[in-house]
Every structure is written in structure tokens, then in C-alpha cells.
GROMACS .gro file of C-alpha atoms in nm:
model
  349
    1UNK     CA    1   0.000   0.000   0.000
    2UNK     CA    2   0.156   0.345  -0.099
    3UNK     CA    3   0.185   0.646   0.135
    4UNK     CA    4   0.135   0.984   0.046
    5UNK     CA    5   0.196   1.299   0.321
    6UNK     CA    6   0.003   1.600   0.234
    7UNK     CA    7   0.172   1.878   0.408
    8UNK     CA    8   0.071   2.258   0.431
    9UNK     CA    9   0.278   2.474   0.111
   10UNK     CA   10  -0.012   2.444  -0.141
   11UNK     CA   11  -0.309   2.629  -0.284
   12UNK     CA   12  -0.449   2.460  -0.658
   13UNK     CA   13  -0.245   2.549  -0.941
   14UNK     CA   14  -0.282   2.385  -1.286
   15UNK     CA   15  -0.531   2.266  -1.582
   16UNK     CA   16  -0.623   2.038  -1.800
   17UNK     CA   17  -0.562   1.973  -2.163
   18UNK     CA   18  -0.883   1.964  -2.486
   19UNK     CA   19  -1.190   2.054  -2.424
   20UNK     CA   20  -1.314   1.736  -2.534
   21UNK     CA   21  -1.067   1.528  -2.305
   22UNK     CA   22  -0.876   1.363  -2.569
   23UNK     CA   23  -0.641   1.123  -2.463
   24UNK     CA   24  -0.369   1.319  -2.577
   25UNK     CA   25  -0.087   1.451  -2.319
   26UNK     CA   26   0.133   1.795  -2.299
   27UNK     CA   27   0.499   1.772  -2.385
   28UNK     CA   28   0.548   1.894  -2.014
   29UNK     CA   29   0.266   1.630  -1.870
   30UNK     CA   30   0.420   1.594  -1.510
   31UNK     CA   31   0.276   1.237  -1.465
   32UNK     CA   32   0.554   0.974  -1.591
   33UNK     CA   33   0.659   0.954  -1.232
   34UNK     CA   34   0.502   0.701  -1.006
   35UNK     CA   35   0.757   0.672  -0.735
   36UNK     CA   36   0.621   0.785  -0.419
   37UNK     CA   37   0.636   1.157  -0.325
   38UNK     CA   38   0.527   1.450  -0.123
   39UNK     CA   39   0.202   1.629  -0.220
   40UNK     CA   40   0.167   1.990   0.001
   41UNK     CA   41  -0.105   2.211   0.074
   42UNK     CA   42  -0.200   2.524   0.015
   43UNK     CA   43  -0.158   2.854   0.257
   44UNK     CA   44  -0.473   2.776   0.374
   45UNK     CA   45  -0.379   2.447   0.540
   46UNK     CA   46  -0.232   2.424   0.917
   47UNK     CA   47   0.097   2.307   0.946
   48UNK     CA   48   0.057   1.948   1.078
   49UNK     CA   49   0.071   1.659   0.819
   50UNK     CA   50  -0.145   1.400   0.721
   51UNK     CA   51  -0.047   1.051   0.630
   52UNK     CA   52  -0.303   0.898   0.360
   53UNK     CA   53  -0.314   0.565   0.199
   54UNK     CA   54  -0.330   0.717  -0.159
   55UNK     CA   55  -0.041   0.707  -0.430
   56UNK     CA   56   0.056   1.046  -0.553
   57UNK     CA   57   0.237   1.180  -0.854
   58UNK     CA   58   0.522   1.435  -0.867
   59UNK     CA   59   0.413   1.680  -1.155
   60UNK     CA   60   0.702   1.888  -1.320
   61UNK     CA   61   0.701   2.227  -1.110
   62UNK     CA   62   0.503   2.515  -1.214
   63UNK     CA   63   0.481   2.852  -1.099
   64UNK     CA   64   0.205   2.904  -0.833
   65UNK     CA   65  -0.107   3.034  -0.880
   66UNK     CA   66  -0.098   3.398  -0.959
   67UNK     CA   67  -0.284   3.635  -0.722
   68UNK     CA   68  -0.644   3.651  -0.910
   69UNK     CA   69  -0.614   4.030  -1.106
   70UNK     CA   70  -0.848   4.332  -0.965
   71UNK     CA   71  -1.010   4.304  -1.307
   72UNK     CA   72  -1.400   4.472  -1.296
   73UNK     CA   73  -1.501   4.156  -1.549
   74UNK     CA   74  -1.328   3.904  -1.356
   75UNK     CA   75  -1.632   3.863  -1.091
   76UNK     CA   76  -1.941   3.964  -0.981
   77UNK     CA   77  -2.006   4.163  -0.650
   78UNK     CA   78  -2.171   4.019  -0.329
   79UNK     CA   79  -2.546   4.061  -0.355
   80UNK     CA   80  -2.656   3.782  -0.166
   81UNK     CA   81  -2.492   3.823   0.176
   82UNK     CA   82  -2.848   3.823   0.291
   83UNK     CA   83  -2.893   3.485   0.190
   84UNK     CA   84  -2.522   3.324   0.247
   85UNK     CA   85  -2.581   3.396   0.605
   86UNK     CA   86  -2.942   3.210   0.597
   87UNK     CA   87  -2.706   2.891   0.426
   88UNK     CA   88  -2.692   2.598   0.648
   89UNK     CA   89  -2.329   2.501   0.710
   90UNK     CA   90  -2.359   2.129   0.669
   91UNK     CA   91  -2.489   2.217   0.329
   92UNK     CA   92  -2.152   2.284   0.253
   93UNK     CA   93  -1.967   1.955   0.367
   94UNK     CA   94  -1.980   1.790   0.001
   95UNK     CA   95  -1.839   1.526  -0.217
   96UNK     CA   96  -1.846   1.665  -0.566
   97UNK     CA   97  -1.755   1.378  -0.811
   98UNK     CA   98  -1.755   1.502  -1.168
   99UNK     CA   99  -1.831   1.205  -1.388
  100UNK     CA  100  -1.870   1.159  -1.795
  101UNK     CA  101  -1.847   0.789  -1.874
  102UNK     CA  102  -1.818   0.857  -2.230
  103UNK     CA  103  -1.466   0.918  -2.302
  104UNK     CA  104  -1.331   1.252  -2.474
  105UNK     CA  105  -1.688   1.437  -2.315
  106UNK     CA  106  -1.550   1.735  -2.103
  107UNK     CA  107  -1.524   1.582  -1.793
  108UNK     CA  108  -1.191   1.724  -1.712
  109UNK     CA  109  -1.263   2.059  -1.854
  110UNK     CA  110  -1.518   2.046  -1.623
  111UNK     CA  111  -1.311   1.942  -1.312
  112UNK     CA  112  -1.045   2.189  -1.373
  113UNK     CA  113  -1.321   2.461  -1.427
  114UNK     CA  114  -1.476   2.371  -1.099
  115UNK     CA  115  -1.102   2.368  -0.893
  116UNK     CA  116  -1.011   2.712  -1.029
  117UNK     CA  117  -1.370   2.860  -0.898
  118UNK     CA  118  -1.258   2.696  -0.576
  119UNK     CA  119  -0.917   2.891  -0.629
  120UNK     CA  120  -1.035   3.231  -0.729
  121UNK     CA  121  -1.296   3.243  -0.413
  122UNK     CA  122  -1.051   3.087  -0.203
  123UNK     CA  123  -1.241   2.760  -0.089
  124UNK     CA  124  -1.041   2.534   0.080
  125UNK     CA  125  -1.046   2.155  -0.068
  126UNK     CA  126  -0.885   1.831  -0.134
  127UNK     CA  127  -0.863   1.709  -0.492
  128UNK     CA  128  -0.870   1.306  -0.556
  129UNK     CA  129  -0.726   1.265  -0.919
  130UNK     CA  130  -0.896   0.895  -1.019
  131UNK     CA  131  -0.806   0.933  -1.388
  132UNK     CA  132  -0.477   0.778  -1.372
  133UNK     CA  133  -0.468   0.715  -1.729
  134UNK     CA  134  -0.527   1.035  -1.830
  135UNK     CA  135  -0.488   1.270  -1.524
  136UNK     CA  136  -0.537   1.612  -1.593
  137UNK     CA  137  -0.627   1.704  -1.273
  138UNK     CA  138  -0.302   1.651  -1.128
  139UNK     CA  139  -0.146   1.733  -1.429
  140UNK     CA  140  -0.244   2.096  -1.421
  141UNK     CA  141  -0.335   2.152  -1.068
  142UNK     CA  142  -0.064   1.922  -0.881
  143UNK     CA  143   0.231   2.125  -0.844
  144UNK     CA  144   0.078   2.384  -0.609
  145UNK     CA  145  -0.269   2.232  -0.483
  146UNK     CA  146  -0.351   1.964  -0.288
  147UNK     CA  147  -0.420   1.695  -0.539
  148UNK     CA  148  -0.356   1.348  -0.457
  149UNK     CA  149  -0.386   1.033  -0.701
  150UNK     CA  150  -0.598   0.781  -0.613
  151UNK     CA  151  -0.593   0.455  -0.719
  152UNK     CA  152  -0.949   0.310  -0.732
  153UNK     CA  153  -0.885  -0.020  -0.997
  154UNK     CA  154  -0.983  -0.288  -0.801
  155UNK     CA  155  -1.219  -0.368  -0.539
  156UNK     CA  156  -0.916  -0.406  -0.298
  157UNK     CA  157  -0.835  -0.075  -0.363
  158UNK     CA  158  -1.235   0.066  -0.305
  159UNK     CA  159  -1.208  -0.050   0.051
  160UNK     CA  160  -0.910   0.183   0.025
  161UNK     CA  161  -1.073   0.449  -0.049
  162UNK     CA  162  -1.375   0.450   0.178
  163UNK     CA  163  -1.152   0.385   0.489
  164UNK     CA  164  -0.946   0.667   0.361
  165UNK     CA  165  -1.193   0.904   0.257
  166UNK     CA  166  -1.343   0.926   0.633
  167UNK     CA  167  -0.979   0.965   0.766
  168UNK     CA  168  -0.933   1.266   0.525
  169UNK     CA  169  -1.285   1.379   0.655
  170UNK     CA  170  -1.201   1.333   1.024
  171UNK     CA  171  -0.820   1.251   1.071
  172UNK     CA  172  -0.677   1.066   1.339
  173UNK     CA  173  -0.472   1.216   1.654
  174UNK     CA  174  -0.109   1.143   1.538
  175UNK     CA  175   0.206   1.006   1.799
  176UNK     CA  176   0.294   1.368   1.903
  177UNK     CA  177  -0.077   1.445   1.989
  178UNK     CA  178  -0.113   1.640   1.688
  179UNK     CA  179  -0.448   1.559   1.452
  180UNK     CA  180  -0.437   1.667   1.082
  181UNK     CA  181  -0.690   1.878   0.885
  182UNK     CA  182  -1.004   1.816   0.866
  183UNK     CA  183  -1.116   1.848   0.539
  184UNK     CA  184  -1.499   1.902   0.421
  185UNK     CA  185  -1.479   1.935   0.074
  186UNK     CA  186  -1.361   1.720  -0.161
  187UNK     CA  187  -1.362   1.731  -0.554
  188UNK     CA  188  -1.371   1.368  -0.731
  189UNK     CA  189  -1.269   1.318  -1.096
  190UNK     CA  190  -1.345   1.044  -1.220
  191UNK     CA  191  -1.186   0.826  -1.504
  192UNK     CA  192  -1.396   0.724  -1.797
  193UNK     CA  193  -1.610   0.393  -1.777
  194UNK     CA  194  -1.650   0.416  -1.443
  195UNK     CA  195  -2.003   0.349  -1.408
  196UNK     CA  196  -1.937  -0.015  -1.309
  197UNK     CA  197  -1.666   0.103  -1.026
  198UNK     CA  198  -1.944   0.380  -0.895
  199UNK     CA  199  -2.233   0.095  -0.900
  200UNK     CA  200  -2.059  -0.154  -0.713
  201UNK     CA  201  -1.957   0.160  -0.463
  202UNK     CA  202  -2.339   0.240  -0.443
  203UNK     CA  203  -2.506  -0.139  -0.445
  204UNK     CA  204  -2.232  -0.340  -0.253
  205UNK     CA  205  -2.033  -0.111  -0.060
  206UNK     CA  206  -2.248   0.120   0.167
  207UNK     CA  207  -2.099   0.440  -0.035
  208UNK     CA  208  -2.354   0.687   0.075
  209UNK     CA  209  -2.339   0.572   0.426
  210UNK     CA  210  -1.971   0.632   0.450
  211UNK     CA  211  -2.034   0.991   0.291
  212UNK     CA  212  -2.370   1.069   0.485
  213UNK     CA  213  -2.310   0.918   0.821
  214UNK     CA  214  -1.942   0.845   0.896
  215UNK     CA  215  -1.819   1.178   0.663
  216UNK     CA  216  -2.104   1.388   0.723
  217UNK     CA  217  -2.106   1.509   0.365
  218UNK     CA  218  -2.358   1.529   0.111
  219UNK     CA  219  -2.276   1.422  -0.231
  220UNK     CA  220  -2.315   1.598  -0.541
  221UNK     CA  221  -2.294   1.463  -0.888
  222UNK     CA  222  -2.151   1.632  -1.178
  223UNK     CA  223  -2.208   1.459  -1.536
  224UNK     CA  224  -2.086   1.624  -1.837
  225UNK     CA  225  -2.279   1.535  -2.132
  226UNK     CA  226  -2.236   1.594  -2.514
  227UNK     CA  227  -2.532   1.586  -2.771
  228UNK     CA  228  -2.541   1.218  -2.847
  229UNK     CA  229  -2.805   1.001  -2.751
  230UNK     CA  230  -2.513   0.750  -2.510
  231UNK     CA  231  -2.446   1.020  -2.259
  232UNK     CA  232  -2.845   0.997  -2.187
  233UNK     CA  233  -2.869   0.627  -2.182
  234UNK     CA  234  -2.561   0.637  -1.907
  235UNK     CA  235  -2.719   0.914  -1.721
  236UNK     CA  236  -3.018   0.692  -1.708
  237UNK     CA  237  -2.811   0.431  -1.581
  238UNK     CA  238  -2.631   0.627  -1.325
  239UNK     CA  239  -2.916   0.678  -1.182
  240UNK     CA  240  -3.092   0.365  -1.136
  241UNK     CA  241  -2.809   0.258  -0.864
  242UNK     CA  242  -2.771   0.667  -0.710
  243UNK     CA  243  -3.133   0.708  -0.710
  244UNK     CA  244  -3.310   1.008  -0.575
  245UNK     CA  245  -3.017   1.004  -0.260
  246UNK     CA  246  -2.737   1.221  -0.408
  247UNK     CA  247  -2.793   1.633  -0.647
  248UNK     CA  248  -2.764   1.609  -0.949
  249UNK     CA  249  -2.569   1.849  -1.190
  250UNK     CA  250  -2.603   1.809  -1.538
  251UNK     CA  251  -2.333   2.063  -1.752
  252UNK     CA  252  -2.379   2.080  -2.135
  253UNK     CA  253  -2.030   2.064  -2.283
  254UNK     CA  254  -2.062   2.348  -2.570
  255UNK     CA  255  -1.777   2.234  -2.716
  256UNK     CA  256  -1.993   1.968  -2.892
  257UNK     CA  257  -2.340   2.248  -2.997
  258UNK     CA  258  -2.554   2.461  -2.896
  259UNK     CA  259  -2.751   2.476  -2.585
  260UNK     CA  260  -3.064   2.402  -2.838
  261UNK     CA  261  -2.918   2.079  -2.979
  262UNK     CA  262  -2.885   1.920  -2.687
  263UNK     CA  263  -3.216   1.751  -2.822
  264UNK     CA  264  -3.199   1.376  -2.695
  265UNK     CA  265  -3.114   1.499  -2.334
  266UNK     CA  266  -3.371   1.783  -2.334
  267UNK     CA  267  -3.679   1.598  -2.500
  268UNK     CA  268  -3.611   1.303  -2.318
  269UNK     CA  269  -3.927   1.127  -2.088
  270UNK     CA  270  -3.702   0.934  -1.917
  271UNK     CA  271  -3.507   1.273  -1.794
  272UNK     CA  272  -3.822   1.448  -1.694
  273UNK     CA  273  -3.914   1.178  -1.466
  274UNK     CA  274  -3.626   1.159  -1.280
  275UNK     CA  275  -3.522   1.475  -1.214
  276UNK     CA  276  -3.934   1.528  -1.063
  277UNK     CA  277  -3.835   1.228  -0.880
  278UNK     CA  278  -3.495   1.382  -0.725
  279UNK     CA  279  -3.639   1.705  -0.645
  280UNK     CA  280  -3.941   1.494  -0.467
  281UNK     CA  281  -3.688   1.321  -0.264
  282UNK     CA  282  -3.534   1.643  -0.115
  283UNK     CA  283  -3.252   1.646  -0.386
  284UNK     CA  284  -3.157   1.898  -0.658
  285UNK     CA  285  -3.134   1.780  -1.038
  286UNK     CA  286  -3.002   2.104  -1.209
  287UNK     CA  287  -2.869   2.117  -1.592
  288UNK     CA  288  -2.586   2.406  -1.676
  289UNK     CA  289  -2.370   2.520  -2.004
  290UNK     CA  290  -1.992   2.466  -1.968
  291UNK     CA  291  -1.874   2.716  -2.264
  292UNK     CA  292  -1.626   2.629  -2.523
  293UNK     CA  293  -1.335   2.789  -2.528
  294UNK     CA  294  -1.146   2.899  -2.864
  295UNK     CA  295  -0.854   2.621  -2.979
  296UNK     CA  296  -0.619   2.875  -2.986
  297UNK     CA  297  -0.691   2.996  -2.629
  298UNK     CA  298  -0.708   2.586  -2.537
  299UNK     CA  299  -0.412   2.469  -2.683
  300UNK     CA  300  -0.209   2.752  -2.539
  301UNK     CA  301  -0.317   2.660  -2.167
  302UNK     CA  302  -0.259   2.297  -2.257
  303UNK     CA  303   0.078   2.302  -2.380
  304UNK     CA  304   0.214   2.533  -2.128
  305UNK     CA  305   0.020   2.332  -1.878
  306UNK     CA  306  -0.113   2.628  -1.768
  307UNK     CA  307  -0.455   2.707  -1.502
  308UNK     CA  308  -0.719   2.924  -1.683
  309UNK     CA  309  -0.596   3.206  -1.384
  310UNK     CA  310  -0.254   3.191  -1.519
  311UNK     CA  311  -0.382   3.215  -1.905
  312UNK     CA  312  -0.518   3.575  -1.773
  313UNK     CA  313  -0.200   3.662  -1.603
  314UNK     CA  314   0.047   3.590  -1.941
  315UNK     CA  315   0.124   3.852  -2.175
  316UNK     CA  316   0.200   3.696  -2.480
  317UNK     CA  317  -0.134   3.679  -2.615
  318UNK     CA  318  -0.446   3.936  -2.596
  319UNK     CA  319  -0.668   3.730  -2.761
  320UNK     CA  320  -0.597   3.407  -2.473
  321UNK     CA  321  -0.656   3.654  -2.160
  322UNK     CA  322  -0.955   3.800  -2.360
  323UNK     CA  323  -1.133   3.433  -2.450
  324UNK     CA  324  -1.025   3.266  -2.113
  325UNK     CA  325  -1.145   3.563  -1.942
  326UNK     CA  326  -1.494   3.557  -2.099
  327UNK     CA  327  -1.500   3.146  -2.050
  328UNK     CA  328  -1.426   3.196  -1.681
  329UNK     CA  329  -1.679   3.465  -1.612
  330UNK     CA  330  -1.957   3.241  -1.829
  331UNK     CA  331  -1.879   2.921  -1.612
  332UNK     CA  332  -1.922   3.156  -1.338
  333UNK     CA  333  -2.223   3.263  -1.391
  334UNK     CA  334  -2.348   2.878  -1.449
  335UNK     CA  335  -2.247   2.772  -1.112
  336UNK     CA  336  -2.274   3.095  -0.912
  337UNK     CA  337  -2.676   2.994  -0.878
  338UNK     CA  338  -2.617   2.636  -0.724
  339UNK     CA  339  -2.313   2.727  -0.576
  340UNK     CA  340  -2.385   2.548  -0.269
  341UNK     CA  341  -2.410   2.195  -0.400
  342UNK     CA  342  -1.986   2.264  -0.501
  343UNK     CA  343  -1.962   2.337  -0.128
  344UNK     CA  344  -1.917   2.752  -0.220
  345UNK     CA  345  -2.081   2.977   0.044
  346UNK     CA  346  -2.038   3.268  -0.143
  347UNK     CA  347  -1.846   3.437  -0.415
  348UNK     CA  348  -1.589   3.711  -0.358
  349UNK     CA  349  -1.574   4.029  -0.521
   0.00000   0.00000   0.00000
């Protein structure tokens, strides 16, 4: 069993590459190393460390996150302080897995879009890179967040994971007396086909149990879908083992149409039903855009493994800090709504 020690020197740093999650990797993809290594924290982390039965990956160094620019566009102001004080706190305490079973959909995009909204309103949260033949997450956040691999093949390795998931939740007092953080957020990505791993989680395993009761987390969902007809039959499927006990986020990858073709997913019976059925059960079952980005703009982040914040801090090209700027704002603007089912109180200006 590997050993990873998340210490306190890190705050999220880093993307991931194509909007449509191709398989292909960065010259600079920090990933070929699987030796055992040191993953630390942000600022925001205490300084004790915390010993965690997951394997990491040493990513090539980057620069750290750039402090987010005073730019008017970059954000919107606070207008609901009113309501982010009625928010209940436990509402907070999430797992946010972001899912897309068909390969090459977005889900990465989507994971990296959701970590640097975590970054730019300085949420505090623990990154679980699952993707380990592709992992983006790590890739482009690794270097300066706390990302750790996780190694999820076999069901060996799921017992793994629940046991440590709860000790990342609620850490145990070390030898010296000292306990590590407690953590109540945590952000999930998923590799592709991994509806057979999350069903025996769900069916054999007690997942939700471990979240709900021994975690005290609520779970959210996130499944990026294109326009074909497959991403709706897996939804459907997803749900038949999660049921009406976990929210639901649906995001639209735009990189594939228009938020009008999204035809089989919109017209569908089957979708109507369920997401009545969610919202009946006390649950939330939501649909948002994910914009595309321009391929110059995309490219240029993915080759220089570069976070969308740093893309708006570079000065080599206007037209990447004006698209990724736009694409940021847009994404923001999906989310800031639900914001609470990513475990975000509030926005800041």
C-alpha cells in the first residue's frame, strides 16, 4: 500500500488539456513519475501533516497560482450576503464527483473549471485525481494544490478508499498528539467507464453511508454530457443505482453544440421523470452550459500546462486573456446559482 503525506505549502495550481478530453498529453505532462512523493497544501492548510493511503504523482514544477487580477469583469459583487448567512453550514460539507463515462466528453474541462472557482474564491479543498490514465487534474493543478492520485482499480483498492476518505474527513490524533486537517470538501474526478466502479460503490459497498453518516457530507454529482443520444442512456443508468439520494448536476459541454441541440437529453421522458423524482426526494437535479473555449486559447493553456488564472495573467497573447477571461466569467455565472451543491458559500468580489 503506498503512502502519500500531504503537508501545508499548497493552494491549486494547474489545468487540463482539450476541451473534449482527448487522450492526448502535454509535452510537459508531469505524470511519468510514479515513485512515491510529497504532495503539500495550500496557505490555507495548518501546518501538521497527514499521512493517507493514496499514491501520488510528482508533476514537473510550475509557478504558483498567480494572485487573481483586480479586473472589474473578472467577478461579480456580493449581492446575496443576505442569503449566504441564511445557508446551512452542513450544506456545505460535500463530495463533488464530476463524472462523464463517455470518453473525450468534457469531464476534465469540467473538473479543472470547478477547482479554479474553488481557487479564485478561495475555498479550501482536497482534490482526488482517479483518472490515472489520463490525469489532468493533477497534471495541471498538482504542483501547487492539494491533489492526490488515487488509485481506485480494483475492489481491494475501493475498501481503500472509503476507509481513507473518512480519515481525510475526520483525521486521526497522530504520535505527538497532533491531529491533521479536517477536510470538508472534496472534488472527485473520475476516469472514464466508471459506471461499473461507482455501482458496485453504491449497491455493494455502503458508499452513501460512509459519505452521509461516517463523513457527514452530502454528495453531489456532476455529469458532463455531449449531444449524443449515449451520454443519456448512461445518465439513465447512473441513476438507477444513485437514485433520488445524491444532487444532481447536469453541464452541457458546448464544445460539442448549442444549448438548443442538446435535443436527446432535453426531449427526453425518461429525464423528466427523474429529475421530478430527485427534487421529490429532497434532492436537486439542475442542468448548466460549460462554454467552449477557442482552440487557440485551449491549446495555449494545454501546452504550457497552464490554469485558466494563469492564461489571464500571461502577456503573450491578448486574444488568450480575452477568451479565457470571458469562459471563466460564463462558467461563473453557471455555477454561481447552485453554488452550494460545489460546497461555495459565497463568491468574492
Amino acid at each position: 500500500m503506498n503512502t502519500i503525506k500531504a503537508s501545508e505549502d499548497k493552494q491549486n495550481t494547474n489545468n487540463n488539456p482539450t476541451q473534449a478530453d482527448t487522450d492526448n498529453t502535454s509535452p510537459r505532462e508531469g505524470t511519468a513519475n510514479n515513485s512515491s512523493g510529497t504532495l503539500t497544501q495550500g496557505a490555507a492548510q495548518p501546518d501538521s501533516v497527514t499521512t493517507l493511503n493514496l499514491s501520488p504523482k510528482n508533476p514537473e514544477p510550475t509557478k504558483p497560482e498567480p494572485t487573481k487580477p483586480n479586473d472589474s469583469a473578472s467577478t461579480g459583487g456580493n449581492a446575496d450576503d443576505d442569503k449566504n448567512k441564511n445557508i446551512n453550514p452542513e450544506e456545505l460539507r460535500r463530495l463533488v464527483i464530476v463524472s462523464g463515462d463517455k470518453g473525450g466528453v468534457g469531464k476534465s474541462t469540467a473538473a479543472r473549471g470547478i477547482a479554479q472557482m474553488y481557487l479564485d474564491h478561495a475555498v479550501r479543498f482536497v482534490g482526488l485525481d482517479a483518472d490515472n490514465s489520463n490525469p489532468h487534474l493533477i497534471r495541471f493543478y498538482g504542483a501547487s494544490a492539494n491533489i492526490l492520485t488515487l488509485d481506485i482499480s480494483n475492489s481491494d483498492k475501493l475498501d481503500e478508499f472509503l476507509d481513507n476518505l473518512k480519515e481525510l474527513v475526520y483525521p486521526n490524533s497522530k504520535g505527538d498528539g497532533k491531529t491533521g486537517v479536517s477536510q470538508s470538501l472534496i472534488l472527485l474526478e473520475t476516469p472514464s467507464q466508471f459506471l461499473p466502479t461507482i455501482e458496485i460503490l453504491f449497491k455493494e459497498m455502503g458508499f452513501l453511508g460512509v459519505v452521509n453518516n461516517k463523513c457527514k457530507m452530502q454528495v453531489t454529482i456532476v455529469v458532463v454530457i455531449s449531444t449524443i443520444v449515449d451520454c443519456i442512456n448512461q445518465l439513465l443508468k447512473l441513476y438507477s443505482f444513485c437514485g433520488d439520494n445524491v444532487d444532481y448536476v447536469i453541464v452541457k459541454n458546448l464544445f460539442y453544440g448549442e444549448p438548443e441541440q442538446f435535443t436527446f437529453y432535453d426531449n427526453s421522458p425518461e429525464i423528466k421523470k427523474i429529475s421530478q423524482q430527485v427534487k421529490a426526494g429532497g434532492h436537486q437535479f439542475v442542468s448548466i452550459n460549460m462554454p467552449k473555449l477557442a482552440k487557440k486559447s485551449y491549446d495555449y493553456l494545454d501546452v504550457n500546462n497552464m490554469t485558466f488564472r494563469q492564461g489571464l495573467e500571461q502577456d503573450e497573447y491578448p486574444s488568450v486573456y480575452g477568451r479565457v477571461l470571458s469562459w471563466l466569467n460564463n462558467f461563473k455565472g453557471q455555477i454561481k446559482p447552485i453554488k452550494t451543491l460545489f460546497g461555495i458559500k459565497e463568491f468574492l468580489p
